[in-house]
Short mmCIF file of C-alpha atoms in Angstrom, two decimals:
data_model
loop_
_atom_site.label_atom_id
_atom_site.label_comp_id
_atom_site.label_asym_id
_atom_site.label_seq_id
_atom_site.Cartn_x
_atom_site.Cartn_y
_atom_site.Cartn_z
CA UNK A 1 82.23 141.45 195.95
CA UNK A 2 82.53 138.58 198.55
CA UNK A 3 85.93 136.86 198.87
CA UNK A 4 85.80 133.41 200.28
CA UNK A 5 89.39 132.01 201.80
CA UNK A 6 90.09 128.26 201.92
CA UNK A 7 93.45 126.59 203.50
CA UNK A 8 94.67 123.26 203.03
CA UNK A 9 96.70 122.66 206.27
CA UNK A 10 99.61 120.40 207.23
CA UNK A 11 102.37 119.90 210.00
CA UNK A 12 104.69 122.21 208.46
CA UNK A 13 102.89 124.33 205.45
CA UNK A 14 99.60 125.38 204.95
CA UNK A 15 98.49 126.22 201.25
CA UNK A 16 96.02 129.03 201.01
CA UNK A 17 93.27 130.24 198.16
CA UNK A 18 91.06 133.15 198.12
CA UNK A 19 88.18 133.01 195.18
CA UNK A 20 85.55 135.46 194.74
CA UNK A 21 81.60 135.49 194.76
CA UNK A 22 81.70 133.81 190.51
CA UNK A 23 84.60 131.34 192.13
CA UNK A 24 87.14 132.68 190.22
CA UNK A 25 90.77 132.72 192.31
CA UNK A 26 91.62 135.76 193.98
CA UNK A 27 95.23 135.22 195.08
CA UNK A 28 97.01 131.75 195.93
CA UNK A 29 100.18 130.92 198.61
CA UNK A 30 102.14 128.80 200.41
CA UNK A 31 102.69 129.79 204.33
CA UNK A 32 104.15 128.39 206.85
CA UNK A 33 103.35 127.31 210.10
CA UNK A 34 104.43 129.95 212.43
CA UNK A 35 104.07 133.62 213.15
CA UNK A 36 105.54 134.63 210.02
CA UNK A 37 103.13 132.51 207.70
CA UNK A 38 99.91 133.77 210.15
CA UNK A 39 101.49 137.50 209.26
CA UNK A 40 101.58 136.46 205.60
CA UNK A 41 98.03 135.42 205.66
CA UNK A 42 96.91 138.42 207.51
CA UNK A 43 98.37 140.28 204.48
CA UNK A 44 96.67 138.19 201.93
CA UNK A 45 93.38 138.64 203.35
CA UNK A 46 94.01 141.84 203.92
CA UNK A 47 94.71 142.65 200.46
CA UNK A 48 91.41 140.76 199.21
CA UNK A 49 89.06 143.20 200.81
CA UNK A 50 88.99 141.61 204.79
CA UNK A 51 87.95 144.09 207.22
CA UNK A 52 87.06 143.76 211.07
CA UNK A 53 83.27 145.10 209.01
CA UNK A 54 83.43 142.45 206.42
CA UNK A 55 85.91 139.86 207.55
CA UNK A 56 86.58 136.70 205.11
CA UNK A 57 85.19 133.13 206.38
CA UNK A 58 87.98 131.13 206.36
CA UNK A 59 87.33 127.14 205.45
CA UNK A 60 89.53 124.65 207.16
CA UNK A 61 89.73 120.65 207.74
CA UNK A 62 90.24 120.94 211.74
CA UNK A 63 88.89 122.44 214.48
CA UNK A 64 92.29 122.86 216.46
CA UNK A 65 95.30 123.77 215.97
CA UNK A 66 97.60 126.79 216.52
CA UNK A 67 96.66 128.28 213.46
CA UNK A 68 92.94 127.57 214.20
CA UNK A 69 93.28 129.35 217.09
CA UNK A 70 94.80 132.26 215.74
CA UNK A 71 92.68 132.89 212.92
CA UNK A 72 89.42 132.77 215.57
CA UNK A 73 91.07 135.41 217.94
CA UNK A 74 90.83 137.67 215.18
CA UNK A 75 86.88 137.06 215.27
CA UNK A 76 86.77 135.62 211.72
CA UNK A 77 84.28 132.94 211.17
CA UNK A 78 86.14 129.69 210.79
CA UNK A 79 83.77 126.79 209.37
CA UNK A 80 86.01 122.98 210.05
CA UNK A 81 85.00 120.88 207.27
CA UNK A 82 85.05 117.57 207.80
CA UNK A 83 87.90 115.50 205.32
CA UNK A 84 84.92 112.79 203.89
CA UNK A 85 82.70 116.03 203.08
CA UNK A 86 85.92 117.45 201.32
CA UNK A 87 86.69 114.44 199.32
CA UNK A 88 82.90 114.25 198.33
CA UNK A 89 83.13 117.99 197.36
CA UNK A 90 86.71 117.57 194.84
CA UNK A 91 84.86 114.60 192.96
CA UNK A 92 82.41 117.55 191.49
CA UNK A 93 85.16 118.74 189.73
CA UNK A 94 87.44 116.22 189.00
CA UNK A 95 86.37 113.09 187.52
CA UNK A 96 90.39 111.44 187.68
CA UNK A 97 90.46 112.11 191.06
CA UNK A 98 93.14 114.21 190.75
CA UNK A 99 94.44 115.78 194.06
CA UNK A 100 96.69 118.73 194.47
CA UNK A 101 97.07 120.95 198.48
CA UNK A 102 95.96 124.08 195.80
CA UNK A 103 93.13 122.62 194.40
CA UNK A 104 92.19 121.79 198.21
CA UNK A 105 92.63 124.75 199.18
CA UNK A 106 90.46 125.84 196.47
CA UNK A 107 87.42 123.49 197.01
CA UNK A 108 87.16 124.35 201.08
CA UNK A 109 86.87 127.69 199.82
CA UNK A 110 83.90 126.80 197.52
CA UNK A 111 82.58 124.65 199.95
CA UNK A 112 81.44 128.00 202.14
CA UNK A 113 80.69 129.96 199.17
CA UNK A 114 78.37 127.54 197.89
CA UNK A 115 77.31 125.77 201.13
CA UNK A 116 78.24 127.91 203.82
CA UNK A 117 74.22 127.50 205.59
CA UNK A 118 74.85 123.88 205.50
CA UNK A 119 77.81 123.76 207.43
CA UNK A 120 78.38 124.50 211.26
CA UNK A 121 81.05 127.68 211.95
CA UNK A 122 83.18 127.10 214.93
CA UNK A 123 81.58 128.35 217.93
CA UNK A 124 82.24 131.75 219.96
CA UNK A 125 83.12 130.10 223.19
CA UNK A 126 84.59 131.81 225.80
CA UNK A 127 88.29 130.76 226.83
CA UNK A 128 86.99 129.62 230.23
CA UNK A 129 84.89 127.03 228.52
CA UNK A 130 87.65 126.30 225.83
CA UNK A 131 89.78 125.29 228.73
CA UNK A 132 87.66 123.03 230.06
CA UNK A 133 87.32 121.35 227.09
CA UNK A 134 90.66 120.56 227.32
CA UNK A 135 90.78 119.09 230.96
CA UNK A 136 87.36 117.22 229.92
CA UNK A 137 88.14 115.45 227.35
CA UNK A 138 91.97 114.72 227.97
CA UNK A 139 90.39 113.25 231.37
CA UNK A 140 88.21 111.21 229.52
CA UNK A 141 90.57 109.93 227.50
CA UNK A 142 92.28 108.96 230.70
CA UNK A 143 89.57 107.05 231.72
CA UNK A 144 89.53 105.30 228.48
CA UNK A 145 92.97 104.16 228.42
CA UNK A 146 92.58 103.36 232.31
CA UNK A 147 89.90 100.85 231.08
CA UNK A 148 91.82 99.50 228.46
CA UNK A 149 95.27 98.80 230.69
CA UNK A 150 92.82 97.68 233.48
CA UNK A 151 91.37 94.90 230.58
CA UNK A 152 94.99 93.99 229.27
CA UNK A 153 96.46 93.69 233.20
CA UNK A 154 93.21 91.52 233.55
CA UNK A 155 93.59 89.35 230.57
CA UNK A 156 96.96 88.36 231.73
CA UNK A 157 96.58 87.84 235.38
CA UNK A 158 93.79 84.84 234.01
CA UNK A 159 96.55 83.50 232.55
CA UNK A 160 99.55 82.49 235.45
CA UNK A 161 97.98 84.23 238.35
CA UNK A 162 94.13 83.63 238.55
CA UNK A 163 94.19 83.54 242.63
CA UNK A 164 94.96 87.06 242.75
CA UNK A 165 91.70 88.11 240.72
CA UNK A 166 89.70 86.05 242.76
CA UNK A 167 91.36 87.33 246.25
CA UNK A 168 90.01 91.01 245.61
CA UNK A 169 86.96 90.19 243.52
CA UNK A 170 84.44 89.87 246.29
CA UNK A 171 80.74 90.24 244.65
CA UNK A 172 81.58 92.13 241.60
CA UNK A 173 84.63 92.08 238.92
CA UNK A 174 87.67 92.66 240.01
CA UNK A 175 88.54 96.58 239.74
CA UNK A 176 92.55 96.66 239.26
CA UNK A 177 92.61 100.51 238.83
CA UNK A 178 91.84 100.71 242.58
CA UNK A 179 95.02 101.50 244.65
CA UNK A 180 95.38 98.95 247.40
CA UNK A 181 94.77 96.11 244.32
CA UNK A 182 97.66 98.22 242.39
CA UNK A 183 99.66 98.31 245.74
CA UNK A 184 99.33 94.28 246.59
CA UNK A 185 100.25 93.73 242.84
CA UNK A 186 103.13 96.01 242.63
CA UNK A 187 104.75 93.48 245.75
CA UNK A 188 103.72 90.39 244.54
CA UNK A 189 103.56 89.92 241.04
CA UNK A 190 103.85 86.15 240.72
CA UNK A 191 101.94 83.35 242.74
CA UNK A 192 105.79 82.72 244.19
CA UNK A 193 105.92 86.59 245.08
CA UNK A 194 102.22 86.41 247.01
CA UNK A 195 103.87 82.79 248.64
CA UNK A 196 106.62 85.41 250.53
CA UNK A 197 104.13 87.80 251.83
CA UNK A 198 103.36 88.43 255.00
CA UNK A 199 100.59 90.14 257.11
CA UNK A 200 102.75 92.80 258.06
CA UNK A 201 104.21 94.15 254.49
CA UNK A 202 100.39 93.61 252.78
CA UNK A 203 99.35 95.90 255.90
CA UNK A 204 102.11 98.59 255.33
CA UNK A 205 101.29 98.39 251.47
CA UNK A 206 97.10 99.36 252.15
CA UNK A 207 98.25 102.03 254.36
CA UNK A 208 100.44 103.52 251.59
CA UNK A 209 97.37 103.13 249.37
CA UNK A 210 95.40 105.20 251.32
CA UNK A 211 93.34 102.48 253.12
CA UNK A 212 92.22 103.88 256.58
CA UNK A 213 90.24 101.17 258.17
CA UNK A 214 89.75 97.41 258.64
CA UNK A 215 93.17 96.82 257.62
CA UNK A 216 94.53 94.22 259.43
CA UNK A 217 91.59 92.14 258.83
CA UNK A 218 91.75 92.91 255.31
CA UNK A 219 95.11 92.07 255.08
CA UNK A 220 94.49 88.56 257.05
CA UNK A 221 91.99 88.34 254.32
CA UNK A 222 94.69 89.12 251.03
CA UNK A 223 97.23 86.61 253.11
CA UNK A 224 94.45 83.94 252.80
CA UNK A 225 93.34 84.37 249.32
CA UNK A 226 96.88 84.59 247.96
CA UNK A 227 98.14 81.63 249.67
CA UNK A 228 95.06 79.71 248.60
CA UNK A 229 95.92 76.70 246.48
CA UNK A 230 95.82 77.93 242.61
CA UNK A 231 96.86 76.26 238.94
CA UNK A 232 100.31 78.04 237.96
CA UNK A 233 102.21 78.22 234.61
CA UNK A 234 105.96 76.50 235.00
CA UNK A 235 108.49 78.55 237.06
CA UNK A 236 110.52 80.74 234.13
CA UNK A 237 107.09 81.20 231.91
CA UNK A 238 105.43 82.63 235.70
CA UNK A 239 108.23 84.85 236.02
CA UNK A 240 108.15 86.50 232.68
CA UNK A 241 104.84 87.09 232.80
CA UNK A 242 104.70 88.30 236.15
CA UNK A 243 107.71 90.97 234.33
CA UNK A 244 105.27 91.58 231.60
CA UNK A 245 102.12 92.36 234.75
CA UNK A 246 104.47 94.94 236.20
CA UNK A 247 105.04 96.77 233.11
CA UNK A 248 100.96 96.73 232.53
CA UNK A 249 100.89 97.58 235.81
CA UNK A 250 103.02 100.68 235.22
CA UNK A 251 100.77 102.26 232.66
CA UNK A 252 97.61 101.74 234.49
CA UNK A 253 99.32 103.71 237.45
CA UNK A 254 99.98 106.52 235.11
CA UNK A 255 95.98 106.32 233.47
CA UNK A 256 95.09 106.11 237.17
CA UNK A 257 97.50 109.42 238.30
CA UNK A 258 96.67 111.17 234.72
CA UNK A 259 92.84 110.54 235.13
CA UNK A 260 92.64 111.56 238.29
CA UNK A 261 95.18 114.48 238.23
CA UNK A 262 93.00 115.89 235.43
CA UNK A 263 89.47 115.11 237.07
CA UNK A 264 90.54 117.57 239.79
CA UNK A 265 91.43 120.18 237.07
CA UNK A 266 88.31 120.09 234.86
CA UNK A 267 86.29 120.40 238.50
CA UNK A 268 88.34 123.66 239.53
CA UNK A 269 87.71 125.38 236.31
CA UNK A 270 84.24 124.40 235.84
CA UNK A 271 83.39 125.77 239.27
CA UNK A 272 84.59 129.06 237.75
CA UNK A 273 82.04 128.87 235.34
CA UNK A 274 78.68 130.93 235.19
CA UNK A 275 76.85 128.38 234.13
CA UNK A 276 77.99 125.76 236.88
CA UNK A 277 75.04 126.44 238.87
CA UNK A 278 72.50 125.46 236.60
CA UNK A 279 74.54 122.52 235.10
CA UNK A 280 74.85 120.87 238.69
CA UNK A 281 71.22 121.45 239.25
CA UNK A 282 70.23 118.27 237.37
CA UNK A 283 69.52 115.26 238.63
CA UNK A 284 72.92 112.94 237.90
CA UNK A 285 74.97 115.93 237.02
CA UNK A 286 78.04 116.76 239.12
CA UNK A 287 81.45 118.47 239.00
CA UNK A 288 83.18 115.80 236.50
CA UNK A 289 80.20 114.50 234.22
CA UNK A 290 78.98 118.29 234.20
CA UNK A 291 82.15 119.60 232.77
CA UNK A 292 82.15 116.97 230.10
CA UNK A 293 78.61 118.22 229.12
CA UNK A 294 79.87 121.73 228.80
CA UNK A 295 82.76 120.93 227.08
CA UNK A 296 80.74 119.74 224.33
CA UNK A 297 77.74 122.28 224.47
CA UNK A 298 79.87 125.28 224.67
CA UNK A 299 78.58 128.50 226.17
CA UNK A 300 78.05 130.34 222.91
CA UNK A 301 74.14 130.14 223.17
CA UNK A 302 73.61 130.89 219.26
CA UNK A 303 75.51 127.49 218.47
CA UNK A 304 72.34 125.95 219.24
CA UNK A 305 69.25 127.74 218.01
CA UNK A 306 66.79 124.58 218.89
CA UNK A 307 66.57 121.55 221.37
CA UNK A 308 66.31 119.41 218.15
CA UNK A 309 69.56 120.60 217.24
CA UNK A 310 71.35 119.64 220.18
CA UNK A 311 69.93 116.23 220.86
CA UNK A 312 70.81 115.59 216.89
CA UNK A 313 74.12 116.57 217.69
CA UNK A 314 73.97 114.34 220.83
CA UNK A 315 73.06 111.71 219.20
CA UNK A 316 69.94 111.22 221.62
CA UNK A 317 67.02 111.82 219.14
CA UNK A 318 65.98 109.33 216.81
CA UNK A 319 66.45 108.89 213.17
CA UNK A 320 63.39 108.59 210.62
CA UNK A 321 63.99 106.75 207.69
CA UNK A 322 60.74 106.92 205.58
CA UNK A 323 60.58 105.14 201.59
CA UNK A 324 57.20 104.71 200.63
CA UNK A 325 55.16 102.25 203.01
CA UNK A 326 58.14 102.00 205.01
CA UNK A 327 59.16 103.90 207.86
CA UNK A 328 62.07 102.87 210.15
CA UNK A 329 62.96 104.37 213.62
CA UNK A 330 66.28 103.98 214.38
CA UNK A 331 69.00 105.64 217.19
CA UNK A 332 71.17 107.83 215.60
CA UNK A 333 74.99 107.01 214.84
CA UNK A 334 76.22 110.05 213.82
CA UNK A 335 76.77 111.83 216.77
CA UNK A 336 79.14 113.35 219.21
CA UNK A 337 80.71 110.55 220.91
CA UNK A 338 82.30 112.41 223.77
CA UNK A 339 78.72 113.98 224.58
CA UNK A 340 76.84 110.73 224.03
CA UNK A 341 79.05 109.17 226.56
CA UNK A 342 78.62 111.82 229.23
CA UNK A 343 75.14 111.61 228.52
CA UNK A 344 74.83 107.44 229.53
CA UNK A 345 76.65 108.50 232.54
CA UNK A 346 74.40 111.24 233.05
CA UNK A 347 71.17 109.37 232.21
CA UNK A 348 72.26 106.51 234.62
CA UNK A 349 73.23 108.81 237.62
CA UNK A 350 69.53 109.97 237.57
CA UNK A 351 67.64 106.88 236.96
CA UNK A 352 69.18 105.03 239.80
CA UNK A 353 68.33 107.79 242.07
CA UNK A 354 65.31 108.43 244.09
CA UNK A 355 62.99 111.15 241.70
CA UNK A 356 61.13 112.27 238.69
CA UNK A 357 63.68 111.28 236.10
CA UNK A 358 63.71 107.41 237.82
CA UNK A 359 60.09 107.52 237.53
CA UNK A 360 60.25 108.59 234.10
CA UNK A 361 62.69 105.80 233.21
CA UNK A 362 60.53 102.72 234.53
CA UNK A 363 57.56 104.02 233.01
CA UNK A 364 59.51 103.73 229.91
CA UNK A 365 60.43 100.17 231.15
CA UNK A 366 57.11 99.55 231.95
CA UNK A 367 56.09 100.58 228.47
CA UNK A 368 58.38 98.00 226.85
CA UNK A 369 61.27 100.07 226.36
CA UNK A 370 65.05 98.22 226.78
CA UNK A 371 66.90 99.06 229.20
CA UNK A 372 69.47 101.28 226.73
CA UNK A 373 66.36 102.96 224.94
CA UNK A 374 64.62 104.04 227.92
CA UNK A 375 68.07 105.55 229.49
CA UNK A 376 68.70 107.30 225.65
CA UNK A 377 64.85 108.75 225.94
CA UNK A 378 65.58 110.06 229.16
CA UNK A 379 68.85 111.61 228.11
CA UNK A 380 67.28 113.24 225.32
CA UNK A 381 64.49 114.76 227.43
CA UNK A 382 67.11 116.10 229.76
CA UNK A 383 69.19 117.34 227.05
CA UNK A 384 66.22 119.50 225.75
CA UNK A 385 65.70 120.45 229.44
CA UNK A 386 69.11 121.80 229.58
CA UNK A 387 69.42 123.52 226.79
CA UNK A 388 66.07 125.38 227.75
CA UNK A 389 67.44 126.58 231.23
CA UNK A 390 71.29 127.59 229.69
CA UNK A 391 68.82 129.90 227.03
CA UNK A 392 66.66 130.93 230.26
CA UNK A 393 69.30 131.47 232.73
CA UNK A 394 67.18 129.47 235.25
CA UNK A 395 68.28 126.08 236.92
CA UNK A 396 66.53 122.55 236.81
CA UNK A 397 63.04 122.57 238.18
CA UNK A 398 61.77 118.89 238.33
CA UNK A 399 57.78 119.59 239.30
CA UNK A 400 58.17 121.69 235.61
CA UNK A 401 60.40 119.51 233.73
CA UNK A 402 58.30 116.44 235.32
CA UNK A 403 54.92 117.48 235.35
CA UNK A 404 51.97 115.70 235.11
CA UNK A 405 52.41 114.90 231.22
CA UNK A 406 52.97 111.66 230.25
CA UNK A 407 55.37 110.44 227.24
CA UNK A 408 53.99 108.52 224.65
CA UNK A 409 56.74 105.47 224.97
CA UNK A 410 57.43 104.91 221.18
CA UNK A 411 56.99 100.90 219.61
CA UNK A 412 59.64 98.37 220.06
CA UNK A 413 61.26 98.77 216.65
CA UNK A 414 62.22 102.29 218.03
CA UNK A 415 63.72 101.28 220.96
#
């Protein structure tokens, strides 16, 4: 008979339930979270029939974790159930709502015994590729809370110290994450600060920045904007906010270190990778964005058994919504974030470049397609592309994945 094992984790316990094929409970306990609870668990499984044959799928709420981890070395399958779909599943049985870390335990564990087709096991990636995950998406978050410093630093500057944004503007927004911006900041916080500067100390302050070239004329230049005549705030309320810059300004140094510390990482390690060569191969794919891709796909190559299935999980391929006479076409919501986000990157990079995949974007365009639809379409054909040469072994071949067909674009209300 089938045993079924659910746990009901937490930061310092983790309550576990074992039921059998009629959902009747096995054996129940309380472990805790460290190598004696994982040996306790081993034992309880164990004693329920779990063999390296016949091991016991094990239900849990998260994908991660030091127990997670554990329990997949061991090559069980793992299924991470997502909280809402828990919640949904504990109302079957209990119209008060009652809630208990045993009776938790006990519903994740009928969740796969019931529904175990309808829910996705964790993958059998490789470590390599599990490691990259980890430098790809903690260097995305980076980049994320580079943006958001950058926007808060902005913000302010409009405030007291508006001559400074429009000194290193130029033709586009100002970009504060870049070092010889952070550098002329760091020295002259205030409009009183920039007042003191001279040529020679905003010239020393580029070099330490990194700047190469041009940079006595581009210091001539930051001397001249700064000094330029600009509204200020009175004297004490400009000095504690130019205090309150340099602390934003230290945690957009850090985002800018952390981001691109970690950028360097997830490149080395997805070099390493075997299926680096036929990531890179696509058009608007490099080192950075391709690591992000894998870390999402994975390299276990049953995870996905159709194209569909990874553009659904990529959010790329359309919903259909169909009631009667009515049928909606919508983008879909539900996605992976983290992928969907590598994939506007992606889908950009290859659109503004020379080739088939710019082509295929302005005939979109042409069609009537936005601008955000016709970069989604050509993400999802991409995507399906990809997943078709990681299954093949074979890299990106644009004269095939080009060819002389012609989409269909779809009508507006599916854009």
């Amino acid at each position: 008979m089938r045993r079924y094992c659910g746990i009901d984790w937490a930061e310092g316990h983790h309550d576990i339930a074992i039921i059998d094929d009629d959902g009747k409970l096995v054996s129940k306990r309380r472990i805790a979270d460290d190598p004696t609870g994982l040996a306790d668990l081993t034992v309880l499984l164990g004693e329920a029939g779990d063999s390296a044959e016949d091991p016991i799928p094990v239900a849990i709420e998260t994908p991660r974790g030091l127990m997670v981890a554990a329990l997949r070395a061991t090559g069980r399958p793992v299924y991470s159930i997502n909280p809402m779909a828990v919640a949904r599943y504990r109302e079957r049985h209990s119209m008060t709502r009652a809630k208990s870390d045993h009776v938790d335990a006990m519903t994740l564990a009928n969740i796969i015994r019931v529904d175990s087709e309808y829910h996705r096991r964790l993958p059998a990636d490789t470590e390599l590729v599990r490691s990259i995950a980890v430098l790809a998406r903690a260097q995305q978050d980076a980049v994320w809370r580079r943006t958001k410093a950058g926007n808060e630093l902005r913000s302010l500057l409009r405030e007291y110290y508006p001559g400074f944004l429009a000194t290193f503007a130029g033709k586009s927004a100002t970009n504060l994450a870049r070092p010889e911006t952070r550098a002329i900041l760091a020295l002259a916080p205030t409009p009183a600060h920039a007042l003191k500067l001279t040529k020679t100390r905003v010239a020393a302050a580029l070099r330490r920045a990194g700047r190469q070239r041009g940079i006595e004329a581009l210091a001539a230049e930051i001397i001249e904007g700064l000094h330029a005549p600009q509204l200020r705030q009175p004297s004490l309320i400009e000095k504690a906010m130019g205090r309150q810059a340099l602390a934003l300004l230290a945690t957009l140094d850090a985002a800018c270190t952390g981001a691109d510390d970690l950028e360097q990482a997830a490149a080395e390690e997805f070099r390493k990778h075997p299926d680096y060569a036929i990531v890179t191969s696509f058009p608007g794919l490099a080192d950075l964005t391709g690591a992000r891709v894998l870390a999402e796909i994975g390299d276990d190559r049953t995870r996905f058994a159709t194209d569909r299935a990874l553009k659904a999980y990529a959010g790329s391929a359309p919903v259909t919504r169909a009631s009667g006479k009515s049928i909606s076409i919508t983008h879909r919501r539900i996605k992976n974030d983290r992928l969907a986000a590598a994939g506007w990157i992606w889908a950009f990079a290859a659109a503004v470049n020379q080739g088939p995949a710019r082509e295929h974007y302005q005939r979109r365009r042409a069609a009537g397609s936005r601008h955000t639809a016709a970069l989604r379409h050509l993400f999802n054909k991409m995507l399906g592309q990809l997943h078709h040469c990681l299954q093949s072994g074979q890299k990106f071949d644009p004269s095939k994945a080009f060819g002389p067909t012609h989409d269909t674009p779809p009508t507006r209300s599916a854009a």
